[in-house]
Tab-separated table of C-alpha atoms and ligand atoms in Angstrom:
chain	number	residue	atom	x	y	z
A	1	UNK	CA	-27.177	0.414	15.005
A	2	UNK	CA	-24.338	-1.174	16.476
A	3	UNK	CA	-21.694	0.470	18.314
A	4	UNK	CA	-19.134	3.289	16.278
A	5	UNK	CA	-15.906	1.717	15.227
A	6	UNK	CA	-12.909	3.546	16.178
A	7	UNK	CA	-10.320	4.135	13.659
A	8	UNK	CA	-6.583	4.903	13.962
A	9	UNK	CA	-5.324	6.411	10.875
A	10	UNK	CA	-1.612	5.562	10.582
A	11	UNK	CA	-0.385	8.429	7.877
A	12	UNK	CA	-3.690	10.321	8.083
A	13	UNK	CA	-2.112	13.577	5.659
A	14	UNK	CA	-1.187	11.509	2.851
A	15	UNK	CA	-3.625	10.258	0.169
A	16	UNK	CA	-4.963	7.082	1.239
A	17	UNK	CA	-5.065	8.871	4.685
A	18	UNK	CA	-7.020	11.847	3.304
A	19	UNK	CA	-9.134	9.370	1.560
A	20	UNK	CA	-9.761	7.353	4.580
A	21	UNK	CA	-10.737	10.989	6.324
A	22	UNK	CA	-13.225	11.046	3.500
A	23	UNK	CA	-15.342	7.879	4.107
A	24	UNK	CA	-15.054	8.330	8.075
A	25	UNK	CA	-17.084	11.875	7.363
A	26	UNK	CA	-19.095	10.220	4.489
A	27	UNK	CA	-20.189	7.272	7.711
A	28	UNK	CA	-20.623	9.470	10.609
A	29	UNK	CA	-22.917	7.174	12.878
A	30	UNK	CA	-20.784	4.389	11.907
A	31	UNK	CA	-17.163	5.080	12.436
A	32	UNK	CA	-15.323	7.148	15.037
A	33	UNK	CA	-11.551	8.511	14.365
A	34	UNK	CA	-10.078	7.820	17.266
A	35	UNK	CA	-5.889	7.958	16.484
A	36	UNK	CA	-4.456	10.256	13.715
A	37	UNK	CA	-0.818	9.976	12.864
A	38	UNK	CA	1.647	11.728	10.274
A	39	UNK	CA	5.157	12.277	9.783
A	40	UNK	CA	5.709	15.823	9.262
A	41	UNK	CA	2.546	17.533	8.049
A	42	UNK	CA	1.870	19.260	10.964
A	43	UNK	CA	-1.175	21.747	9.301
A	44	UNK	CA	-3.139	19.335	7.497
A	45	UNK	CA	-2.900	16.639	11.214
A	46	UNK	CA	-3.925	19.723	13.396
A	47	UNK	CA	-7.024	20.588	10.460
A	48	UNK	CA	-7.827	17.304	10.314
A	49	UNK	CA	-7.898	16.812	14.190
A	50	UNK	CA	-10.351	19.855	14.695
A	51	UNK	CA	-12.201	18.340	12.045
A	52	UNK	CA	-12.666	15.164	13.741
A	53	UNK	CA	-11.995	15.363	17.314
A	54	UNK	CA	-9.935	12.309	17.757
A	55	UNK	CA	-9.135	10.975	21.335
A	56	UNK	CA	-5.153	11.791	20.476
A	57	UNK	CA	-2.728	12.572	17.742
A	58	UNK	CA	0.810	11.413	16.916
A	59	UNK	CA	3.248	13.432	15.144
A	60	UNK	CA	6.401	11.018	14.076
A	61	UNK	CA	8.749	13.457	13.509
A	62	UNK	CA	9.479	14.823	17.213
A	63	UNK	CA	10.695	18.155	15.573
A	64	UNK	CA	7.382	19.190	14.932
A	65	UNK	CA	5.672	17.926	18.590
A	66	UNK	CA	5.831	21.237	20.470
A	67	UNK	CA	4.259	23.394	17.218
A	68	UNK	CA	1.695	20.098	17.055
A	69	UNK	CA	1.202	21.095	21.040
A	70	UNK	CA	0.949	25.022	20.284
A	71	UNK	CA	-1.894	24.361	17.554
A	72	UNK	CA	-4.120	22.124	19.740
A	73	UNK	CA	-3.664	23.577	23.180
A	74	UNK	CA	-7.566	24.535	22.981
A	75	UNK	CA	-8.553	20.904	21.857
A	76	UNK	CA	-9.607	17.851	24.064
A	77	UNK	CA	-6.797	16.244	21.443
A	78	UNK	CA	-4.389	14.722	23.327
A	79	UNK	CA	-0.580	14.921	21.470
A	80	UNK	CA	2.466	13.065	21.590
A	81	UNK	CA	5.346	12.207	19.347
A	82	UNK	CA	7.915	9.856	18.135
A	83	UNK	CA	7.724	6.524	15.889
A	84	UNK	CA	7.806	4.365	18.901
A	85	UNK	CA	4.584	6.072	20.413
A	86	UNK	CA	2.634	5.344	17.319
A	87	UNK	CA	4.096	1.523	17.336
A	88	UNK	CA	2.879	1.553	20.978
A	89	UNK	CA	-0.442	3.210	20.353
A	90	UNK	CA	-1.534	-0.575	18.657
A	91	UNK	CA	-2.029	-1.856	22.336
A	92	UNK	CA	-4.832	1.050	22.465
A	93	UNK	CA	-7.795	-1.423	23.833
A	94	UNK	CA	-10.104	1.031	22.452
A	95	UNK	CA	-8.851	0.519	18.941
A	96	UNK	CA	-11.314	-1.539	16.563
A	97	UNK	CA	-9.546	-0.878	13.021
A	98	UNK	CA	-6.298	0.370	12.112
A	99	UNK	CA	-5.912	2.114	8.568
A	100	UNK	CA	-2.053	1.682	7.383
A	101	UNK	CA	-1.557	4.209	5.589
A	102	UNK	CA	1.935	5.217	5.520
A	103	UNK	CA	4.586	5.027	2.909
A	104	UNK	CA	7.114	2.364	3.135
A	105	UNK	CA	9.189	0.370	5.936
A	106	UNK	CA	8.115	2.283	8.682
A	107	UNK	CA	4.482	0.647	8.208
A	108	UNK	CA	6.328	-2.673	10.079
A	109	UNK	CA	6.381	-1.937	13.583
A	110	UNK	CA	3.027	-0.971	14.333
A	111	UNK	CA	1.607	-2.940	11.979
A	112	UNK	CA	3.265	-5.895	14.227
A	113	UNK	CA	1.863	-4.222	17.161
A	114	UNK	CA	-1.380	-4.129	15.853
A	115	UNK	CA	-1.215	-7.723	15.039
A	116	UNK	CA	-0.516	-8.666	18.437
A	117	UNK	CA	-3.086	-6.794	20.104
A	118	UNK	CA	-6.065	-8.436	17.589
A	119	UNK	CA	-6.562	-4.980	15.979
A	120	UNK	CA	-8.464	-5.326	12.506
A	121	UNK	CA	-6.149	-3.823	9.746
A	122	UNK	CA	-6.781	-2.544	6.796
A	123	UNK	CA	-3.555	-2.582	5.326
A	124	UNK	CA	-2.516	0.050	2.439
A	125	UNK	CA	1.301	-0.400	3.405
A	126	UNK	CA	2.090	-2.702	1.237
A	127	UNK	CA	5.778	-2.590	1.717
A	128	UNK	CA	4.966	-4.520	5.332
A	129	UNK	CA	3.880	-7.630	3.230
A	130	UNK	CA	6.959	-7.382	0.681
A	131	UNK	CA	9.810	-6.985	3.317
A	132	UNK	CA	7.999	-9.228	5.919
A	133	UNK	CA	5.417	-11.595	4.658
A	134	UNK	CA	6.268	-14.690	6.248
A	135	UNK	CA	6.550	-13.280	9.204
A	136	UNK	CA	2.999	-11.173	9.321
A	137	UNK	CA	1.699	-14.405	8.277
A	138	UNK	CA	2.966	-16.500	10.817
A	139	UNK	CA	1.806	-13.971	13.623
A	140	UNK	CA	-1.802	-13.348	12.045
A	141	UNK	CA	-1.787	-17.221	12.602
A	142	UNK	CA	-1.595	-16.671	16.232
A	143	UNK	CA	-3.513	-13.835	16.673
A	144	UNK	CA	-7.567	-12.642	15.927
A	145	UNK	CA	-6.466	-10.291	13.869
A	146	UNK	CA	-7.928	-9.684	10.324
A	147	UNK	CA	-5.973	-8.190	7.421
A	148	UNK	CA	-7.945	-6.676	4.986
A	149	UNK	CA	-6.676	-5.324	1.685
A	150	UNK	CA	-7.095	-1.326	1.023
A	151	UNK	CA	-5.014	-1.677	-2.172
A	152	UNK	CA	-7.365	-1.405	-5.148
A	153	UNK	CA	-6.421	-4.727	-6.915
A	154	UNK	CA	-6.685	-7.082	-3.750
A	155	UNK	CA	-9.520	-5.466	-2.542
A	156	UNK	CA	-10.772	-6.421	-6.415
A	157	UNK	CA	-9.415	-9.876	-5.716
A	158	UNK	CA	-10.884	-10.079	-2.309
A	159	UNK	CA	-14.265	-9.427	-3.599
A	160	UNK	CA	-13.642	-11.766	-6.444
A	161	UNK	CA	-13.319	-14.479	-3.613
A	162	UNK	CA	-16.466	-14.069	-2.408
A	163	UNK	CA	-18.448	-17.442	-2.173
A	164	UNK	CA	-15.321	-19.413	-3.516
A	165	UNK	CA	-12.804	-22.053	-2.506
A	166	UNK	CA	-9.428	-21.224	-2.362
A	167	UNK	CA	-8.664	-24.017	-3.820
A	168	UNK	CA	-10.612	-23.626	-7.323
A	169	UNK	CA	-8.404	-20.345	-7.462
A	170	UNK	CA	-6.373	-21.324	-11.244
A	171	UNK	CA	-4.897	-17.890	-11.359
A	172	UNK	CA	-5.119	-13.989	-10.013
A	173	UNK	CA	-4.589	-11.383	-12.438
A	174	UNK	CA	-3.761	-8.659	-11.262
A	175	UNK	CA	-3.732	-5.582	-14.042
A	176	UNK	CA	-1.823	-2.476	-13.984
A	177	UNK	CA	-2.292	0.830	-15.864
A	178	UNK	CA	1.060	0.757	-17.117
A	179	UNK	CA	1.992	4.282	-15.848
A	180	UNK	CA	3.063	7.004	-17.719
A	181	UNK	CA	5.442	5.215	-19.671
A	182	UNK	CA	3.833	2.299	-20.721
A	183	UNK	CA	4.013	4.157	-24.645
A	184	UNK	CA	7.498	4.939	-24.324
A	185	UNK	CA	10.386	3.021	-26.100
A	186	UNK	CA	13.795	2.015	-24.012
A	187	UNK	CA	15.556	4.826	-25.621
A	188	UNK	CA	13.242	7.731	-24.272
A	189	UNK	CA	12.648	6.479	-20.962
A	190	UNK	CA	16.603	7.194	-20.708
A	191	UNK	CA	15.190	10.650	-21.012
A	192	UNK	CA	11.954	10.911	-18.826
A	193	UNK	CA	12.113	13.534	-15.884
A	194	UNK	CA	10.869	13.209	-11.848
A	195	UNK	CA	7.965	15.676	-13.954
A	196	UNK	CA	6.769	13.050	-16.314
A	197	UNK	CA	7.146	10.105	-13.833
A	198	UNK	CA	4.982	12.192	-11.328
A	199	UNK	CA	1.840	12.122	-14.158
A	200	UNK	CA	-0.296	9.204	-13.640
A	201	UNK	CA	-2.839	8.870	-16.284
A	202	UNK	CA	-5.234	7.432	-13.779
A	203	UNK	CA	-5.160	7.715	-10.446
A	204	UNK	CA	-4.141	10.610	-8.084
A	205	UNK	CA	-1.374	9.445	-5.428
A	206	UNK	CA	1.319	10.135	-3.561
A	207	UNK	CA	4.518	11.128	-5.000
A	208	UNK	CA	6.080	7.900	-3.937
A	209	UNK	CA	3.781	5.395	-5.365
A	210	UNK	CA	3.339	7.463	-8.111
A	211	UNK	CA	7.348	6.971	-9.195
A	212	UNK	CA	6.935	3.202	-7.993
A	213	UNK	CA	3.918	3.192	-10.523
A	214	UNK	CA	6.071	4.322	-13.195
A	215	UNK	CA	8.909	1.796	-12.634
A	216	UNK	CA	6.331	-0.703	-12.444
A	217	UNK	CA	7.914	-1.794	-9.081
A	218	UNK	CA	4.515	-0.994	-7.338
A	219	UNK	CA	2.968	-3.585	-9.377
A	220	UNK	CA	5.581	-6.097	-8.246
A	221	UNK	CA	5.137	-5.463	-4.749
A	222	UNK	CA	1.528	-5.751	-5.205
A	223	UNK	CA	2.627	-9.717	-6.605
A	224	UNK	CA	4.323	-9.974	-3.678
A	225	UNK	CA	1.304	-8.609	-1.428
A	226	UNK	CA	-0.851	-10.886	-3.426
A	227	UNK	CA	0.854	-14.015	-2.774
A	228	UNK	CA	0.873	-13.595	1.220
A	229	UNK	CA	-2.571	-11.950	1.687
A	230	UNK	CA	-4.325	-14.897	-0.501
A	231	UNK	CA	-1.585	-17.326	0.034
A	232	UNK	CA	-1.029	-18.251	-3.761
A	233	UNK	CA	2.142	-19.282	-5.225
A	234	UNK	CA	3.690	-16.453	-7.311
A	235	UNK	CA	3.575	-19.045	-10.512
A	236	UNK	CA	-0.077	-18.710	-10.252
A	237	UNK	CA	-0.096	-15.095	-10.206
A	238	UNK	CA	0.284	-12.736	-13.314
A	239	UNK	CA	-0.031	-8.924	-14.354
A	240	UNK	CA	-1.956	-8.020	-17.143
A	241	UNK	CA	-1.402	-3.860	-18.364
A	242	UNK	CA	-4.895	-2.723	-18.665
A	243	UNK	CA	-4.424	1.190	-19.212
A	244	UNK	CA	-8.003	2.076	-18.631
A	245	UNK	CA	-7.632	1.346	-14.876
A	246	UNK	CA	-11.645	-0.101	-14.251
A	247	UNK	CA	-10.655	-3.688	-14.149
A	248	UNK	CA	-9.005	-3.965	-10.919
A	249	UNK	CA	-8.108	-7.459	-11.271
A	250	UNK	CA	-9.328	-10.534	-11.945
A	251	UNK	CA	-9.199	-14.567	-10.700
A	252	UNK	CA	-9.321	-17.197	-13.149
A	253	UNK	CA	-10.689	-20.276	-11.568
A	254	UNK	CA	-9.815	-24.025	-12.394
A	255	UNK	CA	-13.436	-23.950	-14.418
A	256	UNK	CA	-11.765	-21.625	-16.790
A	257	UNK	CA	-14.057	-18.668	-15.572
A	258	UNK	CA	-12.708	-15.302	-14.826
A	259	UNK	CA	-14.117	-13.407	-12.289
A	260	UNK	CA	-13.595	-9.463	-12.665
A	261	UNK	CA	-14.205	-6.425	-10.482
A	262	UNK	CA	-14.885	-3.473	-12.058
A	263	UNK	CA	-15.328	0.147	-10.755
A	264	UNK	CA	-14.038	3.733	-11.147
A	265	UNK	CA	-10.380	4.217	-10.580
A	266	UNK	CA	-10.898	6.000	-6.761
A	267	UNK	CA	-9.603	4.002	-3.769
A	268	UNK	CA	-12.232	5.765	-1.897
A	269	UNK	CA	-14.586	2.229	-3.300
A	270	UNK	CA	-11.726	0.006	-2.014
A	271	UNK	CA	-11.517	1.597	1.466
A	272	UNK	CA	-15.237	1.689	2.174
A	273	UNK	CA	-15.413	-1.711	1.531
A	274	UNK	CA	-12.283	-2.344	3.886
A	275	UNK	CA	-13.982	-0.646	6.785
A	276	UNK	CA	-17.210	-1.405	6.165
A	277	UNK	CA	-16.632	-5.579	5.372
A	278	UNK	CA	-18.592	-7.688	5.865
A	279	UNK	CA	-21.197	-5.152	4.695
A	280	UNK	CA	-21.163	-2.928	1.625
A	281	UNK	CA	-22.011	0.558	2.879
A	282	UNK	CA	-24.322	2.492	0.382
A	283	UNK	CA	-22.609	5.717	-1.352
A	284	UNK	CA	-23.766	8.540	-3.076
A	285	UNK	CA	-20.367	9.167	-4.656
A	286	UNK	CA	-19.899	9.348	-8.322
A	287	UNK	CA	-21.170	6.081	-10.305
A	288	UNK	CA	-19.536	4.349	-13.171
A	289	UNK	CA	-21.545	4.228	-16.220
A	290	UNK	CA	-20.364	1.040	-18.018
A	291	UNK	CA	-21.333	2.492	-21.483
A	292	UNK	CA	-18.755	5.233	-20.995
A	293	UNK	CA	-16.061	2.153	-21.388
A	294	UNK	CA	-16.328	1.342	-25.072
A	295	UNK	CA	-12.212	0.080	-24.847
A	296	UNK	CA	-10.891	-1.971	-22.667
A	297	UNK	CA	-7.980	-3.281	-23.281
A	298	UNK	CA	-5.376	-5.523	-22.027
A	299	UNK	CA	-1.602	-6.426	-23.163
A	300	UNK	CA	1.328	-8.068	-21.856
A	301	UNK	CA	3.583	-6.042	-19.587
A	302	UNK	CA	6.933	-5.798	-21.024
A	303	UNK	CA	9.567	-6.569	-18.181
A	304	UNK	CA	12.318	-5.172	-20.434
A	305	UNK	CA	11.165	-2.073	-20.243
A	306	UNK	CA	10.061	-2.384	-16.721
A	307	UNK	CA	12.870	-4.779	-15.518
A	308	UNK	CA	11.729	-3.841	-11.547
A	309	UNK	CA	8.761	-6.244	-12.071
A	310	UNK	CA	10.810	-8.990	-13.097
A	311	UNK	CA	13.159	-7.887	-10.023
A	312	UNK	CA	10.109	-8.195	-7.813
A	313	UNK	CA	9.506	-11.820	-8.966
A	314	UNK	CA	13.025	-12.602	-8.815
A	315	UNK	CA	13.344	-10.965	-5.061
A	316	UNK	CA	10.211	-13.008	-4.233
A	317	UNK	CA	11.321	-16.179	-5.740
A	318	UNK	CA	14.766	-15.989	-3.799
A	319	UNK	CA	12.949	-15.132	-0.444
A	320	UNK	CA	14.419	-14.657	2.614
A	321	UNK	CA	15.650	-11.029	3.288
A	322	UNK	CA	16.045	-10.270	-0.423
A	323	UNK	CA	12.463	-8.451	-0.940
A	324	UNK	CA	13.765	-6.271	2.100
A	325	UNK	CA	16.651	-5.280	0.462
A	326	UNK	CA	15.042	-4.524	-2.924
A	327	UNK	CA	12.338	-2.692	-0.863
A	328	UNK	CA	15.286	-0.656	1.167
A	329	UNK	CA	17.197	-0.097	-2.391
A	330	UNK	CA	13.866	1.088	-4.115
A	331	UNK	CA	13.458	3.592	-1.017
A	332	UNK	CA	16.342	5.246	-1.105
A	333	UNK	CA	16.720	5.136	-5.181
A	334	UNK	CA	12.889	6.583	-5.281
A	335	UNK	CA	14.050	9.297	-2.774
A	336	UNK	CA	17.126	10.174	-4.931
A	337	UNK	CA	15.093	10.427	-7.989
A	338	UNK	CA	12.171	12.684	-6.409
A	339	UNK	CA	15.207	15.130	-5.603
A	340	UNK	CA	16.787	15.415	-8.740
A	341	UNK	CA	19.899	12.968	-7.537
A	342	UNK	CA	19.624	10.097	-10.195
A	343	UNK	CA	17.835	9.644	-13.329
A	344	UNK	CA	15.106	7.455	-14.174
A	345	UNK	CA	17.259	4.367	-15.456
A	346	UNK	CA	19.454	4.537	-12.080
A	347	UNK	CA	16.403	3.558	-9.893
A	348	UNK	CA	16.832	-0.291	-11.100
A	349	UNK	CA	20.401	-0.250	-12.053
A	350	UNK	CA	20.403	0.711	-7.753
A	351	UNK	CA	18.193	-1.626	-6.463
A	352	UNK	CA	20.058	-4.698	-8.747
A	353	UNK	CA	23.449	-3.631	-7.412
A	354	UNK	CA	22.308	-3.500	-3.890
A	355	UNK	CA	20.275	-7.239	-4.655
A	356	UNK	CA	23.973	-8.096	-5.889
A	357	UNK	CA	25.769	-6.856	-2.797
A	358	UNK	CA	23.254	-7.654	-0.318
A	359	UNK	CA	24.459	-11.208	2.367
A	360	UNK	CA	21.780	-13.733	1.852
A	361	UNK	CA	19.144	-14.136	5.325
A	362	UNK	CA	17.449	-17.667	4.630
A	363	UNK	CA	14.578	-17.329	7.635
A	364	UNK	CA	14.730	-13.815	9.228
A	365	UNK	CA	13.729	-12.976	12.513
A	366	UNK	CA	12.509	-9.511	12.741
A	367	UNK	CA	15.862	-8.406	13.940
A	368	UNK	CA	17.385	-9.540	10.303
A	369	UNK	CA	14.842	-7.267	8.956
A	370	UNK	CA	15.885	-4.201	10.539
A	371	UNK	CA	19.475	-4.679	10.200
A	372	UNK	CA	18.565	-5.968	6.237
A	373	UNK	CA	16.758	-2.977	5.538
A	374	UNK	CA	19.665	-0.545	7.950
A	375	UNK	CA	22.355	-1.874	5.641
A	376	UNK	CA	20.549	-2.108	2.339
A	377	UNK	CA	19.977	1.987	2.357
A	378	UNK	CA	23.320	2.353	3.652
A	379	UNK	CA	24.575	0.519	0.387
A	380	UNK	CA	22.179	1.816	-1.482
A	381	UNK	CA	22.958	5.268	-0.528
A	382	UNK	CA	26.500	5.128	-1.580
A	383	UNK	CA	25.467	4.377	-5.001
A	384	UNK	CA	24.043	7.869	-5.539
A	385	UNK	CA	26.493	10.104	-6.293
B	401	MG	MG1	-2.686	-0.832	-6.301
């Protein structure tokens, strides 16, 4: 048996987090958490730190540091606080694999830091490839770092690369359950409430994702995603809705073959196989029986009812610091919507004014990021009323 991997869990209370939790219990002689992080859940971060004795914790918001320091005053844990101690946490030497698993922008910074210091990642923030692609790319190109897709469709078209050239890649196809609304006509979605938008038929998420899953914008950024962590031009990449959720994508190669990867809809597969690559770790977790499927389906997605994935095509066509400002826009419109601020219909009718208003960075430095994405929400923000 080789030595334990230690894991830092960036966003350790949400659900990919929790899942992650899962696997690192389900593999105990194999994996080691060594870093937990959250934002504010303070409870679940100290249960889950008794749980698994990590070597220290990280609470981002500082409010909650002294209560995180109250709980685990009889633990070997060691605490600290503060976004900047969990970017500079990444230059942990003893780090082998770093789980992104927190929602939005703030996955950037350490997930740069973690680049630099050669860390393996197994990236669920998606939104780091989407605002900053080009620029994760071109410092994975100077670093031994590996990227490895948690997302449930790249980790489907990951496996579907196994054994084959890049270049007899014709097309990925990446399929999308449609959401809640995929049945509804322009007129009712008008209508549809933060309740509705927070069902998913399929799979159980957080409550941002889940909205982004409605909107289809999750399945744009996951285009976006696509094209950087596989390095295929966004022409040659296409969304199929495939309600069912067991497909979770597909590649068509120049042979005209299509290469699928099937499994349940629980990202607890796509994470083992993250941590565990290049071996597939055996599981005793629920099994798919393949006769249970007697429908699966597959249809077009219609971008006028989901105009956010033709936004996310447009934004990644345009390049430059635009995906950064429809990520900031889509942030801050999300946000608004979860608390009752906006309806449904102003989530895109914010993030195409703010596209609209937004000055035009060709080739950002990471600088132009962080002032792209400070003024975008600021813009953004005044649109709410
Ligand atoms: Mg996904």
């Amino acid at each position: 048996m080789e030595q334990k991997r230690n894991i830092a869990i960036l966003g350790s209370t949400g659900s990919i987090g929790r899942q992650t939790v899962d696997i690192i219990c389900e593999y105990p002689d194999r994996f080691q958490a060594y870093l937990l992080t959250a934002n504010s859940s303070v409870d679940l971060l100290v249960e889950q730190a008794k749980r698994l004795n990590p070597k220290y914790v990280i609470i981002a918001n500082e409010a909650h540091y002294a209560a995180l320091c109250e709980a685990l005053k009889d633990f070997p844990t060691e605490v600290k606080a503060g976004m900047n101690a969990i970017v500079e946490a990444m230059a942990d030497e003893n780090i082998d694999t770093v789980v992104t698993a927190m929602v939005g922008y703030a996955g950037l910074a350490p997930t740069i830091n973690a680049i630099k210091h050669n860390k393996t990642i197994a990236l669920a923030n998606k939104e780091t490839l989407v605002v900053a692609g080009a620029l994760i790319n071109e410092l994975l190109s100077h670093s031994q770092s590996k990227l490895y897709p948690v997302d449930s469709e790249h980790g489907a078209i990951w496996q579907c690369l196994a054994g084959e050239k890049h270049s007899d890649i014709y097309k990925l196809i990446l399929t999308a359950s449609g959401g809640p609304f995929r049945t509804k006509t322009i007129e009712q979605l008008a209508h549809v409430t933060k309740a509705d938008a927070l069902k998913h038929p399929n799979w159980n998420m957080g409550a941002k994702i889940t909205i982004d899953s409605a909107t289809m914008m999750n399945k744009g950024f996951e285009v976006m995603e696509a094209k950087w962590l596989f390095d295929v031009d966004l022409d040659k990449i296409e969304v199929v809705v495939h309600p069912q959720s067991i497909v979770h994508s597909m590649i068509e190669f120049v042979d005209g073959s299509v290469k699928a990867q099937l499994g349940l809809p629980d990202m607890r597969i796509p994470i083992r196989y993250a941590l565990g690559y290049p071996q597939r770790l055996y599981s005793d977790a629920q099994r798919m029986h393949v006769s249970d499927y007697r429908n699966l389906t597959f249809e077009e997605p219609d971008l006028k009812k989901f105009p956010m994935l033709g936004l996310a095509y447009e934004a990644s066509r345009a390049g430059g610091n635009v995906p950064c400002v429809l990520n900031a826009a889509n942030e801050i419109a999300v946000a608004a919507f979860l608390h009752d601020k906006i309806g449904y219909n102003d989530i895109a009718e914010t993030v195409i004014k703010t596209m609209q208003w937004a000055p035009y960075v060709a080739k950002p430095t990471y600088d132009d990021y962080v002032n792209t994405n400070i003024e975008a929400r600021r813009y953004a923000e005044t649109l709410i009323k």
